[in-house]
Coordinates of N, CA, C and O in Angstrom, one line a residue:
X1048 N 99.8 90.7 239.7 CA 100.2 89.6 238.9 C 98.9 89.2 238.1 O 97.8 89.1 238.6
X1049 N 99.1 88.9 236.7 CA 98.1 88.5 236.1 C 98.2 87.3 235.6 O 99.3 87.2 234.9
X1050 N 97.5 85.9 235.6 CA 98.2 84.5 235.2 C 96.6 84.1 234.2 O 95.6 84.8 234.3
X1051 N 96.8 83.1 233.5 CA 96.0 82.7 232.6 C 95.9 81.4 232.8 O 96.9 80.7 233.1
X1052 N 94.6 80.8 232.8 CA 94.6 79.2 232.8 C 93.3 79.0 232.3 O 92.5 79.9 232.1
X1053 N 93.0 77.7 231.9 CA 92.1 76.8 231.0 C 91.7 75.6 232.0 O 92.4 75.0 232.8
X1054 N 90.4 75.6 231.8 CA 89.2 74.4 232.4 C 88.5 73.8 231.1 O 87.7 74.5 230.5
X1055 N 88.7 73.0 230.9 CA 87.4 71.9 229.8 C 87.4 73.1 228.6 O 86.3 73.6 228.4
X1056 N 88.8 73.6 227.8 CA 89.3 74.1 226.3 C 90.9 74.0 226.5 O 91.6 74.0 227.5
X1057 N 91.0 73.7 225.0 CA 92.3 74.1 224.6 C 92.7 75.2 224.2 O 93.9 75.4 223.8
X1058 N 91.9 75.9 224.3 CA 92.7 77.3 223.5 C 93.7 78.1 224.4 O 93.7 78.3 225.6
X1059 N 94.4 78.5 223.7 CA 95.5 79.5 224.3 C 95.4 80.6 224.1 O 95.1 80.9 222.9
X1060 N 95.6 81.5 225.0 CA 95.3 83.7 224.7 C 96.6 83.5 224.1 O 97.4 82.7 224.6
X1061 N 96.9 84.2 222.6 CA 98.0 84.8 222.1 C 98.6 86.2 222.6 O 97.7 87.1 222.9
X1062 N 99.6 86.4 222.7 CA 100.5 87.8 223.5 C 99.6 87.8 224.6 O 98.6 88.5 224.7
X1063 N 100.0 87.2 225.4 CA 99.9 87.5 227.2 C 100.9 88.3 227.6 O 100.2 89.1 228.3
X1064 N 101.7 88.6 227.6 CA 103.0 89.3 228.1 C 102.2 91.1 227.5 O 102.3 92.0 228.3
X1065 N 101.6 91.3 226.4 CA 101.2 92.7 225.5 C 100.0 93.0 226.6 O 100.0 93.9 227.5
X1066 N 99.0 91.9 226.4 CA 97.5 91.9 226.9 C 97.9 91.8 228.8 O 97.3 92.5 229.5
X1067 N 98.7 91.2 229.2 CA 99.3 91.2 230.5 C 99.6 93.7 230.6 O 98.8 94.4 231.2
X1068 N 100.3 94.0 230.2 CA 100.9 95.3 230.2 C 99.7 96.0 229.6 O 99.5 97.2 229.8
X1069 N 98.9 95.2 228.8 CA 97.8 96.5 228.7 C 96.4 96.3 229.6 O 95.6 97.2 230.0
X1070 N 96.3 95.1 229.9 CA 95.4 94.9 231.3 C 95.8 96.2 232.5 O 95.1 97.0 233.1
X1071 N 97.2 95.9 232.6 CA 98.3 97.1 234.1 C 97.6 98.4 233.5 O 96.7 98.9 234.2
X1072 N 97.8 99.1 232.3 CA 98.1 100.0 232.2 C 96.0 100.6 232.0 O 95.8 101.8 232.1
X1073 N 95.0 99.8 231.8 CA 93.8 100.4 231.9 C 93.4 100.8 233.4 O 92.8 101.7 233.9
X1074 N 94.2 99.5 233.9 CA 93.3 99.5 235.3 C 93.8 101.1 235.9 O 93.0 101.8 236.6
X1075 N 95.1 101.7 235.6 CA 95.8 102.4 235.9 C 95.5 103.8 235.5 O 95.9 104.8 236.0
X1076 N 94.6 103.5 234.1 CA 94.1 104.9 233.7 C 93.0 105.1 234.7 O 92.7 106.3 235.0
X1077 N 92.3 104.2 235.1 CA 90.8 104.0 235.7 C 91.6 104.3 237.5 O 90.7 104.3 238.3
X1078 N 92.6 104.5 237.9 CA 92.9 104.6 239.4 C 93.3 103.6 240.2 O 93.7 103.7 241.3
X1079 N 93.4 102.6 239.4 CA 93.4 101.6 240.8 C 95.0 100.9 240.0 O 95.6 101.5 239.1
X1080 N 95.5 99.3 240.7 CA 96.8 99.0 240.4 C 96.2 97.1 240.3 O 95.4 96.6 241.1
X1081 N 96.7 96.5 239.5 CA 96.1 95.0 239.7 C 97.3 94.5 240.5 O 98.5 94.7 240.5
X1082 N 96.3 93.5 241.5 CA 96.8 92.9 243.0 C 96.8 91.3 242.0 O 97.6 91.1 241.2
X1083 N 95.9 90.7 242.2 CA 95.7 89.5 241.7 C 94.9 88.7 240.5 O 94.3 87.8 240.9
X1084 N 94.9 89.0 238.9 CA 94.0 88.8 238.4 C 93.9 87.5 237.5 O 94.4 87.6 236.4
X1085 N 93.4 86.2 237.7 CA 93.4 85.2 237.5 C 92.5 85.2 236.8 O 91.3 85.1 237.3
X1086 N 92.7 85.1 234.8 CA 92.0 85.0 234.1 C 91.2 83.2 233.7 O 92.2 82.5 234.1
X1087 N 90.5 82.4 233.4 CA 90.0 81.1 233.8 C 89.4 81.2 232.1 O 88.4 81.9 231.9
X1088 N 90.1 80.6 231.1 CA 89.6 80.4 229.9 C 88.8 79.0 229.8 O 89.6 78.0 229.6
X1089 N 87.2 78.7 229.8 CA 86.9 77.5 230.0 C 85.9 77.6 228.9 O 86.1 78.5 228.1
X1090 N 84.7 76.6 228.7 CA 83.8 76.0 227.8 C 82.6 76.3 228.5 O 82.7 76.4 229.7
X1091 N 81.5 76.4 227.8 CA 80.2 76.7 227.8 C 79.6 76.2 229.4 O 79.4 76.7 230.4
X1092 N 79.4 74.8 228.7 CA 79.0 73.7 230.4 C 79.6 74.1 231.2 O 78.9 74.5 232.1
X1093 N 81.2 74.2 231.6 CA 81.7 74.7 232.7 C 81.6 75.8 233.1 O 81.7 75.8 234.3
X1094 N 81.3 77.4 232.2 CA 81.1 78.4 232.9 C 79.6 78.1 233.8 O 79.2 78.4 234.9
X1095 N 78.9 77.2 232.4 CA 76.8 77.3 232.7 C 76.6 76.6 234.4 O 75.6 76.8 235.1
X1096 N 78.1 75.7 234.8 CA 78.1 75.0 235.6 C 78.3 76.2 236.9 O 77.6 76.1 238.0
X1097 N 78.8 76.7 236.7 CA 79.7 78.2 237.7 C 78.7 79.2 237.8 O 78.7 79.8 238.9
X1098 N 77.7 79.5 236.7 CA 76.7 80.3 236.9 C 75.5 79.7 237.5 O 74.8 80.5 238.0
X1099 N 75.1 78.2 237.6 CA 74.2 77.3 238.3 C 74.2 77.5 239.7 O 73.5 78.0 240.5
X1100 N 75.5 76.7 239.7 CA 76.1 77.3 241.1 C 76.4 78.3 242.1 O 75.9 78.2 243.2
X1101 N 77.0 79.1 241.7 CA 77.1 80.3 242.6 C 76.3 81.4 242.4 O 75.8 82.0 243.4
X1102 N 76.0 81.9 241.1 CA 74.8 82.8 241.0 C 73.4 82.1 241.1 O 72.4 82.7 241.6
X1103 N 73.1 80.7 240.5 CA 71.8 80.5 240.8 C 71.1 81.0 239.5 O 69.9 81.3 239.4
X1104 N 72.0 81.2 238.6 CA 71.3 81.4 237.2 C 71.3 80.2 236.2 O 72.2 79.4 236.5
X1105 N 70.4 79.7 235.1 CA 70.6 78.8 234.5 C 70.5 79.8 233.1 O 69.4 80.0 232.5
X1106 N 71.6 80.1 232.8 CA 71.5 80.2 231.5 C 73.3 80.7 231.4 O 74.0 81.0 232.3
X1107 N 73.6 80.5 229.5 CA 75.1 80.7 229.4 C 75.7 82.0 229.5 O 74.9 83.0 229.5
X1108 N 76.6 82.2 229.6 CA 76.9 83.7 229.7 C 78.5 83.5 229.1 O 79.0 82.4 229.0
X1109 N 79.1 84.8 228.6 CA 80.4 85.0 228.1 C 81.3 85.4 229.1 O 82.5 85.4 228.9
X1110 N 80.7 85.9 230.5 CA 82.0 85.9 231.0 C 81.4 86.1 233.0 O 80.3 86.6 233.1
X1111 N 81.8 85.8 234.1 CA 81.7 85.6 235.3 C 82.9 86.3 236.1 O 84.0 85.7 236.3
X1112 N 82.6 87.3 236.7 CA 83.8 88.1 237.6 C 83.8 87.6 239.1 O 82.7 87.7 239.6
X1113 N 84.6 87.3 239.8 CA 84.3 86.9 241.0 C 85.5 88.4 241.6 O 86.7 88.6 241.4
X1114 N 84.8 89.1 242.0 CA 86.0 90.4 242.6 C 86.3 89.8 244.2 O 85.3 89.5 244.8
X1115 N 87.4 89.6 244.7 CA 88.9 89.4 245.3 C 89.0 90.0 246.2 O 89.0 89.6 247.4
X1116 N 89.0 91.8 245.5 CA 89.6 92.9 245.5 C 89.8 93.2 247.4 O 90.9 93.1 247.9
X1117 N 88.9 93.5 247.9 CA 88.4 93.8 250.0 C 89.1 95.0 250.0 O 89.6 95.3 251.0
X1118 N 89.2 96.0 248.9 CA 88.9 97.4 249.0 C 90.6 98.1 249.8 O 90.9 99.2 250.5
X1119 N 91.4 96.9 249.4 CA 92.9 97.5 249.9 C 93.7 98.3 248.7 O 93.5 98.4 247.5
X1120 N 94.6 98.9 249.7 CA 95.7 99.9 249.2 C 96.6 98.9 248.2 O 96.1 97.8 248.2
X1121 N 97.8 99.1 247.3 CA 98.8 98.9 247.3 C 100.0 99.7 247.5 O 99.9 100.8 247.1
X1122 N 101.2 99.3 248.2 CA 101.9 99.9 248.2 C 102.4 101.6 247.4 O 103.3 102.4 247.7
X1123 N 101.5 101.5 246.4 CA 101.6 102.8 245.4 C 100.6 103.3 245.8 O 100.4 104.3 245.1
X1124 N 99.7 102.9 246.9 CA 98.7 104.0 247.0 C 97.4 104.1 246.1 O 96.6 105.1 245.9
X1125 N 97.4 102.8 245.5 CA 96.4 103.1 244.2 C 95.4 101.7 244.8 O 96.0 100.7 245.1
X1126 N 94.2 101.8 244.9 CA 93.0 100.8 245.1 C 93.7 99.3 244.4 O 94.1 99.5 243.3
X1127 N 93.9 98.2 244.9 CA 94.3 97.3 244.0 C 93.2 96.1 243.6 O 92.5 95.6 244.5
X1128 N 93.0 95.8 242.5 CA 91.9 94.5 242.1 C 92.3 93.7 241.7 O 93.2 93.8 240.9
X1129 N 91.8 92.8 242.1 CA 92.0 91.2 242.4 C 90.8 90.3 242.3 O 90.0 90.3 243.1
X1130 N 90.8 89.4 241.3 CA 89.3 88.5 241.0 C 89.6 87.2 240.1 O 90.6 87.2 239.4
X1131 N 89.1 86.7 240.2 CA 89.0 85.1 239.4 C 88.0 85.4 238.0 O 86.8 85.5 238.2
X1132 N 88.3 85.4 237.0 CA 87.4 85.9 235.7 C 87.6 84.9 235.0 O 88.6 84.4 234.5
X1133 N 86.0 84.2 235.0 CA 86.0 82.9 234.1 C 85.6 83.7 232.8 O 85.2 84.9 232.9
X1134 N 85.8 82.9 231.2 CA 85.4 83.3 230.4 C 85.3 82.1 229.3 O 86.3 81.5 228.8
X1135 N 83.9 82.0 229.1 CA 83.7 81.2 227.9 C 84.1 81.2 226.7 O 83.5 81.9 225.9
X1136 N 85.1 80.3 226.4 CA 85.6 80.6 224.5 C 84.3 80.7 223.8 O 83.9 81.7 223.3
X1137 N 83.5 79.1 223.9 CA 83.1 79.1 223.4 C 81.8 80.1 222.8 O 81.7 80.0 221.5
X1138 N 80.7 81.0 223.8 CA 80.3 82.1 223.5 C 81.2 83.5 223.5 O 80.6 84.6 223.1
X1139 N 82.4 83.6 223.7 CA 82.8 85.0 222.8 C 83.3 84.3 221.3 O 83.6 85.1 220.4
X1140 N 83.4 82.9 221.0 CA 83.8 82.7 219.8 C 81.8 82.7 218.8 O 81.5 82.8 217.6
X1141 N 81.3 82.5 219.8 CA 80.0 82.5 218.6 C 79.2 84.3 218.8 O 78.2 84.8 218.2
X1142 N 80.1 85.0 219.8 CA 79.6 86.8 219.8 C 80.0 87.4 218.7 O 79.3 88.0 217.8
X1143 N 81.3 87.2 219.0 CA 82.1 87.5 217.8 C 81.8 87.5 216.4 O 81.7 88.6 215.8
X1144 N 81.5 86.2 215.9 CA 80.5 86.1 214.8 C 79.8 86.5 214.5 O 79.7 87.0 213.4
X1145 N 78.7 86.6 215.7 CA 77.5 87.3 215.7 C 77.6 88.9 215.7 O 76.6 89.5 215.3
X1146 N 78.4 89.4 215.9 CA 78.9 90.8 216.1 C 79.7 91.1 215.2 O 80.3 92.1 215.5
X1147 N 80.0 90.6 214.1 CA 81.1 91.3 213.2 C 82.0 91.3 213.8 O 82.9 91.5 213.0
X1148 N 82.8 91.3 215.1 CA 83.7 91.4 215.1 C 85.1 90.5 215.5 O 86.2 90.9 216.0
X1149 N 84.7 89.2 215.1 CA 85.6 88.4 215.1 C 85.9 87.9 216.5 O 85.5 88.4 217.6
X1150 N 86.5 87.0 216.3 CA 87.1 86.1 217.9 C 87.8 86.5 218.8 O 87.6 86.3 220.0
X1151 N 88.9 87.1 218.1 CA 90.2 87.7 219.0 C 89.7 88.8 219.1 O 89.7 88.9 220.3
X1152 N 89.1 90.0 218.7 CA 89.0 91.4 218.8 C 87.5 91.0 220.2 O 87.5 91.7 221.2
X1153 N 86.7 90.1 220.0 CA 86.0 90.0 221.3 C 86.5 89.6 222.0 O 86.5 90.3 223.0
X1154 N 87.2 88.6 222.2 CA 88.0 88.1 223.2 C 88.3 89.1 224.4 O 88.0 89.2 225.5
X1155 N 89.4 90.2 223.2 CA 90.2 90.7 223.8 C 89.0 92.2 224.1 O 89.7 93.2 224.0
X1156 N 88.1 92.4 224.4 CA 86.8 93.0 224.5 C 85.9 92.6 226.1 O 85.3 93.2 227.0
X1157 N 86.0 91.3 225.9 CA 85.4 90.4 227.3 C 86.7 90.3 227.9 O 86.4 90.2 229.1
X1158 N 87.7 90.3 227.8 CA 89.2 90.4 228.6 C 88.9 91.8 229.8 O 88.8 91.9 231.0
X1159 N 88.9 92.7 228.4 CA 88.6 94.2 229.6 C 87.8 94.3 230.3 O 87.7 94.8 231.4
X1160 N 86.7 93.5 229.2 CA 85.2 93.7 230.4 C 85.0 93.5 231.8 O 84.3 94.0 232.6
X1161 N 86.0 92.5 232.0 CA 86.0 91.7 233.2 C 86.6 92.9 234.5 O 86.1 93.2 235.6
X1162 N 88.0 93.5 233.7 CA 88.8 94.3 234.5 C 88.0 95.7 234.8 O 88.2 96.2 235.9
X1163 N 86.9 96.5 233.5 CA 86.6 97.5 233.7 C 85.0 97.0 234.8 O 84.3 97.9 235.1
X1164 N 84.9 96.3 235.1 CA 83.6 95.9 236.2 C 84.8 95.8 237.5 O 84.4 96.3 238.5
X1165 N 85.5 95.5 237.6 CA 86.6 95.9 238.9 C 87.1 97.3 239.0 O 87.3 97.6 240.2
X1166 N 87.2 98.0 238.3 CA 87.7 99.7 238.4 C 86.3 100.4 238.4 O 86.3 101.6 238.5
X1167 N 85.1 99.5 238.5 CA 84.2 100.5 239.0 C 82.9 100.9 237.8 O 81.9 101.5 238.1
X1168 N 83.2 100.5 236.7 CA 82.1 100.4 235.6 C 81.1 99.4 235.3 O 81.5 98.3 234.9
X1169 N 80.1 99.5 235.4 CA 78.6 98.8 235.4 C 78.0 99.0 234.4 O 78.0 100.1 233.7
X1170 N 77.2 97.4 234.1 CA 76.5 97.5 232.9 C 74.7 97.4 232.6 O 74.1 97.2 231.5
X1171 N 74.0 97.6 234.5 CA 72.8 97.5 234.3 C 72.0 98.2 233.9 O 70.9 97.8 234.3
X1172 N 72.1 99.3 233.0 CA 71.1 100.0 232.6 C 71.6 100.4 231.3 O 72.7 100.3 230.9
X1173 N 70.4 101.0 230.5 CA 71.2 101.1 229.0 C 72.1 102.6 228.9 O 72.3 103.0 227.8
X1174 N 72.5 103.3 229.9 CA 73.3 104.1 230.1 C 74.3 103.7 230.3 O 75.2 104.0 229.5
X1175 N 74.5 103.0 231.5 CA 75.3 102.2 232.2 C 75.9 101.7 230.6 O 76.8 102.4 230.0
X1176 N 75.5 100.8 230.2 CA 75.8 99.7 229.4 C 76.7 100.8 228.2 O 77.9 100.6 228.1
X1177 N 76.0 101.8 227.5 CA 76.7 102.7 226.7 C 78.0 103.2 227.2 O 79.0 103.3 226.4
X1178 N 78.2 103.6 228.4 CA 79.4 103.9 229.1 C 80.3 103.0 229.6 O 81.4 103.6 230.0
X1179 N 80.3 101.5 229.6 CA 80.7 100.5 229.1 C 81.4 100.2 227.7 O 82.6 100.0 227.4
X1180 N 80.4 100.2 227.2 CA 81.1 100.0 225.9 C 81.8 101.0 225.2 O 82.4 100.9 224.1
X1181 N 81.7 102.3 225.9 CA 82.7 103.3 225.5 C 84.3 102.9 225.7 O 85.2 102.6 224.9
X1182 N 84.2 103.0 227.4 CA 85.2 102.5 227.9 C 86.1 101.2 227.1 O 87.4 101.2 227.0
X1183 N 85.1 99.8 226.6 CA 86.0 99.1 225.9 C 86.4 99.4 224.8 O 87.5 99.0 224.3
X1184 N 85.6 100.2 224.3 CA 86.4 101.2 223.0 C 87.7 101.9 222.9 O 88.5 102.2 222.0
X1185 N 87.8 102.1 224.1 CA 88.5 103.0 224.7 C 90.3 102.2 224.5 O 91.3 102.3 223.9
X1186 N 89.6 101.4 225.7 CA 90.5 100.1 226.0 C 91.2 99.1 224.8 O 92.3 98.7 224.8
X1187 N 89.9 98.9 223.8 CA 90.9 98.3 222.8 C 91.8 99.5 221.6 O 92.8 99.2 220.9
X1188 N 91.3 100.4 221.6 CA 92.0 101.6 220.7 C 93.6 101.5 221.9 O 94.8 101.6 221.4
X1189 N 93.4 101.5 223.0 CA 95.0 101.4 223.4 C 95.7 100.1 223.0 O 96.9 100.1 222.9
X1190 N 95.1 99.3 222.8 CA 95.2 98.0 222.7 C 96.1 98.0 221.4 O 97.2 97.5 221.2
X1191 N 95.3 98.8 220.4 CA 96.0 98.9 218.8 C 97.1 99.2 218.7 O 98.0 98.6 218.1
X1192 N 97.4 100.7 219.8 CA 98.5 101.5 219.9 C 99.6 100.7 219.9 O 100.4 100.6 218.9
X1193 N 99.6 100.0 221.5 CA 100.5 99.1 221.6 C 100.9 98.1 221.1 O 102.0 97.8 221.5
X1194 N 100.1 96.9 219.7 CA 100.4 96.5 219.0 C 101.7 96.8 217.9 O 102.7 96.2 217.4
X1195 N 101.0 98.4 218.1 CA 101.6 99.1 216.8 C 103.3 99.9 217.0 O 104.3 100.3 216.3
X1196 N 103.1 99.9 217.7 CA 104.5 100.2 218.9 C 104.9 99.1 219.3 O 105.5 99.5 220.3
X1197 N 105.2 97.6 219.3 CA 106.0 96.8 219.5 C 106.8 96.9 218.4 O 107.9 96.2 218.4

């Protein structure tokens, strides 16, 4: 089950029901099956508040994974992940800018990011990080597909 909710913003994800079936269907190229994924669309202070807190970092960040997951089966036999993914509008709305690539197209970029750090992809080194950002390449090119096919 994948559900969406808001802390200190108003914004709303457009096509949850698309981005819901294309979240299933990455985690699924990557092996595993989503158990529980509770996406947390909040504001700057509130993530910066979440990263003070529990990691003990003081600076903003675009997005915070808390993995769930405890390394169980699902009934299909496939690894299942399950996590709490906070994500700041407000810094993927100022990445975005900063990146050419707009609001929604990062958005939906830090969406996956969250899910491909649960299927097993890391971003600490600049290899790491390049094979990352493959992968979301990857992930939003399906992302088109299925746009394009509704």
């Amino acid at each position: 089950m994948i559900r969406y909710f808001t802390e200190d913003t108003t914004f709303s994800l457009k096509g949850k029901r698309l981005i819901s079936k294309w979240l299933r269907q990455v985690a699924q190229d990557n092996g595993h099956a989503v158990g529980e994924l509770n996406y947390i669309f909040c504001s700057d202070p509130y993530l910066l508040a979440i990263n003070q807190q529990f990691l003990d970092h003081d600076y903003y960040t675009d997005i915070i994974t808390f993995d769930n997951s405890d390394d169980y089966l699902l009934e299909t036999g496939k690894k299942g992940v399950s996590a709490d993914i906070y994500i700041s509008v407000d810094t993927v709305k100022a990445n975005g800018a900063s990146y050419g690539e707009g609001f929604e197209r990062e958005m939906h970029r830090v969406i996956v990011h969250g899910l491909l750090h649960l299927v097993g992809y890391d971003d600490v080194t600049e290899w790491k990080q390049r094979r990352m950002r493959a992968a979301e390449n990857r992930a939003l090119k399906r992302l088109d597909a299925m746009r394009a096919g509704e």
